[in-house]
Amino acid sequence: MKPLVNRVSEFSRKAKGAFDKARTLEDFKNFYAEFLSKKSELNEFLKGMKDLSEGERKKIGPLIQSLRTELTELFEQKQSQLEQQEMNKKLVADWLDITKRREQWKGSLHPVSLVQKRIEEIFTSMGFEVADGPEVETEWHNFDALNIPDSHPARDMQDTFWISTGHEKSHQNTVLRTHTSSVQIRKMMADGAPVRIIVPGRVYRNEAVDMTHDATFYQVEGLLVDKGISLAHLKGTVQTMLSELFQKDIKIRFRPGYFPFVEPGLEVDIWFEFTDKEGKSRAMWLEFMGAGMVHPNVLRNCGIDPSKYSGFAFGFGLTRLAMMKYGIEDIRLLFSQKKDFLNQFACS
Ligand code: FA5
């Protein structure tokens, strides 16, 4: 076997050569295993010291110790340098520009929601409460209690989606509510009179879709029951709502209309100005609201004495109002999910 001193210097040469060649963290791990770990030749040198003579130990001991210190320092320095580099790479790769979202497209409220919000503000400032009710409704709340008996042709005025229950026709039959008027009943039965509510909500009708009719649309019901209420209050309330919403005079007309739950009944039209697909300015009367004085039978059905109380009620198309507010020609655009269309309503 070669003398120890030669083996040590050969080991030292090999170790330094390997160190110079190593590049990656992996290379340095291998370097450690081969030249510094317990299984390394260096460790064998150290273990073998005890078998040396005193003189040899004094000569070669410091040599081995200083080689070990040198290699350990080299290794540790390089390792922490490489770990730092690795960490920097990871930080760059994982870097997230949290300011970037600001440049991206912002979401927006839907035009129907914008108008609904404004309507709620206007009515709450007039002392109305915003109420809510179920969209899947009993036949009784949607029709019977509103003075629309079973055989009455008025039931056909609103094409109904029936929900099959498997039962014969009974008060248990359910429908997708065809109007928000069902909530009038729920509210009066729960709280009696006086009452002053609006009810924004979605309604459903099994009807053909065209430019001004959808099968799912939004209505807002209004109900005010108190002592001494007349048609004049209804007219004043509708006019206030429209002038507040449009912030200008809006042309409206009242016509007689038939709804079994009001007497007398009215229909309200709005002069609707819009730009058509060819870019031409156009205008027409658009039916906007059904209204009237709450029928005494309806008050009675809800336990309210019609000799003491009277009230007005109305129900208008919120979707149609959004069309009017924003000059939208075709109702189908509103729920078309078209981004170009919806982007117009993004807040700045
Ligand atoms: C009713 O639904 C009555 N419940 C309104 C009412 C309430 C009358 C209280 C009296 C007292 P009508 O079916 O006309 O009535 O609908 C009311 C409004 O909803 C219409 O004037 C219109 O603006 C809107 N509307 C009706 N059908 C559609 C439809 N298919 N698509 C969009 N809007 C519609």
PDB file of C-alpha atoms and ligand atoms in Angstrom, residues 146 157-158 178-182 184 203 205 207-210 212-222 258-262 264-269 286-294 312-321 323-324 331, ligand 1:
ATOM      1  CA  LEU A 146    -106.030  37.226  -6.136  1.00  0.00           C
ATOM      2  CA  MET A 157    -103.918  35.610 -19.604  1.00  0.00           C
ATOM      3  CA  GLN A 158    -100.624  34.545 -18.079  1.00  0.00           C
ATOM      4  CA  THR A 178     -96.369  34.265 -13.194  1.00  0.00           C
ATOM      5  CA  HIS A 179     -96.255  37.627 -11.434  1.00  0.00           C
ATOM      6  CA  THR A 180     -95.038  39.207  -8.213  1.00  0.00           C
ATOM      7  CA  SER A 181     -98.653  39.858  -7.145  1.00  0.00           C
ATOM      8  CA  SER A 182     -98.540  36.622  -5.109  1.00  0.00           C
ATOM      9  CA  GLN A 184     -99.144  40.987  -2.004  1.00  0.00           C
ATOM     10  CA  VAL A 203     -91.333  35.696 -12.799  1.00  0.00           C
ATOM     11  CA  ARG A 205     -94.350  32.658 -18.310  1.00  0.00           C
ATOM     12  CA  GLU A 207     -94.853  32.381 -23.807  1.00  0.00           C
ATOM     13  CA  ALA A 208     -93.192  33.052 -27.149  1.00  0.00           C
ATOM     14  CA  VAL A 209     -90.093  35.222 -26.896  1.00  0.00           C
ATOM     15  CA  ASP A 210     -89.790  38.345 -29.062  1.00  0.00           C
ATOM     16  CA  THR A 212     -90.325  42.876 -25.859  1.00  0.00           C
ATOM     17  CA  HIS A 213     -91.327  39.526 -24.317  1.00  0.00           C
ATOM     18  CA  ASP A 214     -89.133  37.049 -22.494  1.00  0.00           C
ATOM     19  CA  ALA A 215     -90.174  33.791 -20.769  1.00  0.00           C
ATOM     20  CA  THR A 216     -88.254  34.722 -17.615  1.00  0.00           C
ATOM     21  CA  PHE A 217     -88.309  38.366 -16.674  1.00  0.00           C
ATOM     22  CA  TYR A 218     -88.351  40.701 -13.702  1.00  0.00           C
ATOM     23  CA  GLN A 219     -91.260  42.582 -12.239  1.00  0.00           C
ATOM     24  CA  VAL A 220     -91.676  44.991  -9.368  1.00  0.00           C
ATOM     25  CA  GLU A 221     -94.896  44.805  -7.441  1.00  0.00           C
ATOM     26  CA  GLY A 222     -96.106  47.768  -5.416  1.00  0.00           C
ATOM     27  CA  TYR A 258    -108.579  44.496 -16.648  1.00  0.00           C
ATOM     28  CA  PHE A 259    -107.022  42.526 -13.799  1.00  0.00           C
ATOM     29  CA  PRO A 260    -109.339  40.521 -11.493  1.00  0.00           C
ATOM     30  CA  PHE A 261    -107.436  41.638  -8.391  1.00  0.00           C
ATOM     31  CA  VAL A 262    -108.039  45.379  -8.900  1.00  0.00           C
ATOM     32  CA  PRO A 264    -110.856  49.806 -11.315  1.00  0.00           C
ATOM     33  CA  GLY A 265    -107.840  48.534 -13.248  1.00  0.00           C
ATOM     34  CA  LEU A 266    -105.385  50.473 -15.377  1.00  0.00           C
ATOM     35  CA  GLU A 267    -102.543  49.946 -17.733  1.00  0.00           C
ATOM     36  CA  VAL A 268     -99.697  52.386 -17.986  1.00  0.00           C
ATOM     37  CA  ASP A 269     -97.660  52.874 -21.168  1.00  0.00           C
ATOM     38  CA  LEU A 286     -94.642  50.381 -24.667  1.00  0.00           C
ATOM     39  CA  GLU A 287     -96.885  48.737 -22.101  1.00  0.00           C
ATOM     40  CA  PHE A 288     -95.086  49.026 -18.846  1.00  0.00           C
ATOM     41  CA  MET A 289     -97.393  48.478 -15.894  1.00  0.00           C
ATOM     42  CA  GLY A 290    -100.677  46.986 -14.706  1.00  0.00           C
ATOM     43  CA  ALA A 291    -102.263  48.748 -11.737  1.00  0.00           C
ATOM     44  CA  GLY A 292    -105.449  49.693  -9.934  1.00  0.00           C
ATOM     45  CA  MET A 293    -107.272  49.816  -6.622  1.00  0.00           C
ATOM     46  CA  VAL A 294    -106.985  46.546  -4.692  1.00  0.00           C
ATOM     47  CA  PHE A 312    -103.553  50.599  -4.694  1.00  0.00           C
ATOM     48  CA  ALA A 313    -101.374  47.987  -6.321  1.00  0.00           C
ATOM     49  CA  PHE A 314     -99.200  47.928  -9.379  1.00  0.00           C
ATOM     50  CA  GLY A 315     -96.877  45.525 -11.149  1.00  0.00           C
ATOM     51  CA  PHE A 316     -94.422  46.666 -13.760  1.00  0.00           C
ATOM     52  CA  GLY A 317     -91.819  45.021 -15.928  1.00  0.00           C
ATOM     53  CA  LEU A 318     -88.414  45.776 -14.434  1.00  0.00           C
ATOM     54  CA  THR A 319     -86.769  44.268 -17.498  1.00  0.00           C
ATOM     55  CA  ARG A 320     -88.782  46.597 -19.704  1.00  0.00           C
ATOM     56  CA  LEU A 321     -87.864  49.539 -17.505  1.00  0.00           C
ATOM     57  CA  MET A 323     -84.706  48.651 -21.712  1.00  0.00           C
ATOM     58  CA  MET A 324     -86.255  52.094 -21.518  1.00  0.00           C
ATOM     59  CA  ILE A 331     -85.145  42.355 -24.525  1.00  0.00           C
TER      60      ILE A 331
HETATM   61  C1  FA5 B   1     -99.394  41.509 -14.235  1.00  0.00           C
HETATM   62  O1  FA5 B   1     -98.483  40.685 -14.159  1.00  0.00           O
HETATM   63  C2  FA5 B   1    -100.088  41.984 -13.009  1.00  0.00           C
HETATM   64  N1  FA5 B   1     -99.741  41.157 -11.898  1.00  0.00           N
HETATM   65  C3  FA5 B   1     -99.743  43.441 -12.748  1.00  0.00           C
HETATM   66  C4  FA5 B   1    -100.602  44.096 -11.734  1.00  0.00           C
HETATM   67  C5  FA5 B   1    -100.184  44.167 -10.420  1.00  0.00           C
HETATM   68  C6  FA5 B   1    -101.826  44.654 -12.078  1.00  0.00           C
HETATM   69  C7  FA5 B   1    -100.975  44.767  -9.461  1.00  0.00           C
HETATM   70  C8  FA5 B   1    -102.627  45.255 -11.161  1.00  0.00           C
HETATM   71  C9  FA5 B   1    -102.204  45.314  -9.831  1.00  0.00           C
HETATM   72  P1  FA5 B   1     -99.096  41.931 -16.796  1.00  0.00           P
HETATM   73  O2  FA5 B   1     -99.218  40.554 -17.221  1.00  0.00           O
HETATM   74  O3  FA5 B   1     -99.646  42.969 -17.690  1.00  0.00           O
HETATM   75  O4  FA5 B   1     -99.717  42.145 -15.342  1.00  0.00           O
HETATM   76  O5  FA5 B   1     -97.544  42.247 -16.557  1.00  0.00           O
HETATM   77  C10 FA5 B   1     -97.103  43.458 -15.964  1.00  0.00           C
HETATM   78  C11 FA5 B   1     -95.908  44.024 -16.709  1.00  0.00           C
HETATM   79  O6  FA5 B   1     -94.892  43.046 -16.810  1.00  0.00           O
HETATM   80  C12 FA5 B   1     -96.231  44.386 -18.149  1.00  0.00           C
HETATM   81  O7  FA5 B   1     -96.808  45.661 -18.228  1.00  0.00           O
HETATM   82  C13 FA5 B   1     -94.854  44.358 -18.775  1.00  0.00           C
HETATM   83  O8  FA5 B   1     -94.121  45.546 -18.503  1.00  0.00           O
HETATM   84  C14 FA5 B   1     -94.201  43.216 -18.036  1.00  0.00           C
HETATM   85  N2  FA5 B   1     -94.281  41.984 -18.823  1.00  0.00           N
HETATM   86  C15 FA5 B   1     -95.362  41.183 -19.014  1.00  0.00           C
HETATM   87  N3  FA5 B   1     -95.051  40.130 -19.768  1.00  0.00           N
HETATM   88  C16 FA5 B   1     -93.731  40.247 -20.064  1.00  0.00           C
HETATM   89  C17 FA5 B   1     -92.797  39.452 -20.816  1.00  0.00           C
HETATM   90  N4  FA5 B   1     -93.143  38.309 -21.366  1.00  0.00           N
HETATM   91  N5  FA5 B   1     -91.528  39.896 -20.919  1.00  0.00           N
HETATM   92  C18 FA5 B   1     -91.159  41.036 -20.304  1.00  0.00           C
HETATM   93  N6  FA5 B   1     -91.973  41.820 -19.588  1.00  0.00           N
HETATM   94  C19 FA5 B   1     -93.253  41.439 -19.471  1.00  0.00           C
END
